[in-house]
Structure formats: structure tokens, C-alpha cells
Amino acid sequence: MTPGAFITFEGGEGAGKSTQVERLARRLRPARTVVVTREPGGTPRAEEIRAALLEGRAREHGPFAEALLFSAARLDHLDRLIRPALARGEVVLCDRFMDSTRAYQGAAGGLPAATVAALERVVVGRTRPDLTLILDLDPEQGLARARARAGAADRFEAETIEFHRRLRDAFRAIAAAEPERCAVIDAGRAPDAVEAAIRAAVAARLPALLGEGADAA
């Protein structure tokens, strides 16, 4: 059986993660079976938790309570969707994963790194991404993009600019600490240029994924 591959997309608000997840999925199909998912969410239970988190219902309880809810959603997501897909040899593309908890509740939210790491050990275990693409973007530009989308700002989009600057620094620090797993992508460019950079990173790190079928898609 062809082994599965787990690729996560990380970055601040408005970085274009969802767009680039879909673009990479199109590149990889039909050569591989691709599962596109997101966090929090991806399963019915996790989507319910997502709604509560993004509406800000856990905010008053602090970053630890939020991290617990994210972890509960992640555990269900891993058990019901991600791990079974990987076991079948499928490619899983996930919009946000463990690094968002490190950045949002940890570095930017003030939750101690040791607490975040302990939750990660229990919930994620050995199911770590093969490749994490960190879409790096100036926070002001990202928030402007987010505001241009329809709908009111969610719990995290409504945070201060200082919070979003800490987020960017946190994602960059994660990439610097784990260069073998992470690739930083300049998300300030046009979507086609971002897509090309992502494709180059995947080709360099996971060359077996980009065969002739994906190349022609």
C-alpha cells in the first residue's frame, strides 16, 4: 500500500490557507485520494466545538479552557478522520492543526509552553504532520483580507493587532525550531505565486506526491 501523507497549513488570519489547501488538493488528484479537512472541525462533534470557539463562548474562561476545547475537537478529528485516512494510504490536507494551538493559545494567548506540549503529547501523540506549510503574511494585510470577507469578525479575527503580531512571531519561531517539518511560504504574493511556492515545497519535501497525474491536473 502507498503510504499516506499528512500536510498541514498554518498562518495568521487572512493568509489564504483555505484557498491554497483546495489548490493543492486539485494538484494531487486524481493520482492520490485526498482528504481536505480543517481545525477545529472535520467531524460532526469537532464542528460543534468549532462553532462554540469561534463565537467566543469559551473566551471568558481563558486560554487553558480554549486549549482544552481545541484538544477535544482534535482528538475526535484524529480518531475519526485523520488516522483512518492515513492508514488507508490517503493524503490528508488540514487547514490548521497543532501549531495553531501553540501559537494562538500558547505564544499569543499566554498559556505556558509546557502545558501546550503536554496536551499535544496526549492528543496528537505520533500523528504529526509530514510537512507543515506556514503561510507568512503581515498581520495588517491579513486582517484587511479577513475583513473583506462576508460576515462579522470571529473570536480570533477580533483580537488586537498586537495579538496578531505575536501570532506571526510564534509561527516563524515554530518554523525556525523545526525546519525539517516546516516550510515558510510568503503569502503576501498573488495566489498563483503562493501556489507555485507551495508546490515547490511539496516537491522538495515529499517528491512522491507530485507525479505525472498531479502535474497534469
CSV table of N, CA and C in Angstrom, one decimal, residues 6 8-10 17 37-42 46-47 50 53-54 70-71 73-78 82 94-101 123-124:
chain,number,residue,atom,x,y,z
A,6,PHE,N,0.5,13.4,5.5
A,6,PHE,CA,-0.2,14.4,6.3
A,6,PHE,C,0.4,15.8,6.2
A,8,THR,N,-0.1,19.9,6.8
A,8,THR,CA,-0.9,20.9,7.4
A,8,THR,C,-0.6,22.3,6.9
A,9,PHE,N,-1.5,23.2,7.0
A,9,PHE,CA,-1.4,24.6,6.6
A,9,PHE,C,-1.6,25.5,7.8
A,10,GLU,N,-0.7,26.4,8.1
A,10,GLU,CA,-0.7,27.2,9.2
A,10,GLU,C,-0.5,28.7,8.8
A,17,LYS,N,-5.0,30.2,3.6
A,17,LYS,CA,-4.8,28.8,3.8
A,17,LYS,C,-5.9,28.0,3.1
A,37,THR,N,-9.6,18.8,5.1
A,37,THR,CA,-10.3,19.0,6.3
A,37,THR,C,-9.7,20.2,7.0
A,38,ARG,N,-10.2,20.5,8.2
A,38,ARG,CA,-9.8,21.7,8.9
A,38,ARG,C,-9.9,21.6,10.4
A,39,GLU,N,-9.3,22.5,11.1
A,39,GLU,CA,-9.4,22.5,12.6
A,39,GLU,C,-9.6,24.0,13.0
A,40,PRO,N,-10.4,24.1,14.1
A,40,PRO,CA,-11.2,23.0,14.7
A,40,PRO,C,-12.3,22.6,13.7
A,41,GLY,N,-12.6,21.3,13.8
A,41,GLY,CA,-13.7,20.8,12.9
A,41,GLY,C,-13.2,19.5,12.2
A,42,GLY,N,-13.9,19.2,11.1
A,42,GLY,CA,-13.6,18.0,10.3
A,42,GLY,C,-14.4,16.8,10.6
A,46,ALA,N,-16.5,17.7,16.3
A,46,ALA,CA,-15.5,18.8,16.3
A,46,ALA,C,-16.0,20.1,15.7
A,47,GLU,N,-17.0,20.0,14.7
A,47,GLU,CA,-17.6,21.2,14.1
A,47,GLU,C,-18.5,21.9,15.2
A,50,ARG,N,-16.1,23.8,17.2
A,50,ARG,CA,-15.7,24.9,16.4
A,50,ARG,C,-16.6,26.1,16.5
A,53,LEU,N,-16.2,27.8,19.8
A,53,LEU,CA,-15.0,28.5,20.0
A,53,LEU,C,-15.0,29.8,19.2
A,54,LEU,N,-15.4,29.8,17.9
A,54,LEU,CA,-15.3,31.0,17.0
A,54,LEU,C,-16.4,32.0,17.4
A,70,PHE,N,-10.1,22.9,22.0
A,70,PHE,CA,-9.4,22.6,20.8
A,70,PHE,C,-8.8,21.2,20.8
A,71,SER,N,-8.3,20.8,22.0
A,71,SER,CA,-7.8,19.4,22.1
A,71,SER,C,-8.9,18.4,22.0
A,73,ALA,N,-11.7,18.7,20.3
A,73,ALA,CA,-12.0,18.6,18.9
A,73,ALA,C,-11.0,17.9,18.1
A,74,ARG,N,-9.7,18.1,18.4
A,74,ARG,CA,-8.6,17.5,17.7
A,74,ARG,C,-8.6,16.0,17.9
A,75,LEU,N,-8.8,15.5,19.1
A,75,LEU,CA,-8.9,14.1,19.4
A,75,LEU,C,-9.9,13.4,18.6
A,76,ASP,N,-11.1,14.0,18.5
A,76,ASP,CA,-12.2,13.3,17.7
A,76,ASP,C,-11.8,13.4,16.3
A,77,HIS,N,-11.2,14.5,15.8
A,77,HIS,CA,-10.8,14.6,14.4
A,77,HIS,C,-9.8,13.6,14.0
A,78,LEU,N,-8.8,13.4,14.9
A,78,LEU,CA,-7.7,12.4,14.7
A,78,LEU,C,-8.3,11.0,14.6
A,82,ILE,N,-8.6,11.6,10.5
A,82,ILE,CA,-7.2,11.7,10.1
A,82,ILE,C,-6.5,10.4,10.1
A,94,CYS,N,-4.8,19.5,5.9
A,94,CYS,CA,-5.6,20.1,7.0
A,94,CYS,C,-5.3,21.5,7.2
A,95,ASP,N,-6.3,22.3,7.2
A,95,ASP,CA,-6.3,23.8,7.4
A,95,ASP,C,-6.2,24.0,8.9
A,96,ARG,N,-5.0,24.2,9.4
A,96,ARG,CA,-4.7,24.3,10.8
A,96,ARG,C,-4.6,23.0,11.5
A,97,PHE,N,-3.7,22.9,12.5
A,97,PHE,CA,-3.5,21.7,13.3
A,97,PHE,C,-2.8,22.1,14.6
A,98,MET,N,-1.9,21.3,15.1
A,98,MET,CA,-1.4,21.6,16.5
A,98,MET,C,-0.6,22.9,16.6
A,99,ASP,N,0.0,23.3,15.5
A,99,ASP,CA,0.8,24.6,15.6
A,99,ASP,C,-0.1,25.8,15.9
A,100,SER,N,-1.4,25.7,15.5
A,100,SER,CA,-2.3,26.9,15.8
A,100,SER,C,-2.5,26.9,17.3
A,101,THR,N,-2.6,25.8,18.0
A,101,THR,CA,-2.7,25.8,19.5
A,101,THR,C,-1.5,26.4,20.1
A,123,VAL,N,-2.8,14.2,23.1
A,123,VAL,CA,-3.8,14.2,22.0
A,123,VAL,C,-3.2,13.8,20.6
A,124,VAL,N,-2.1,14.4,20.3
A,124,VAL,CA,-1.5,14.2,18.9
A,124,VAL,C,-0.7,12.9,18.9
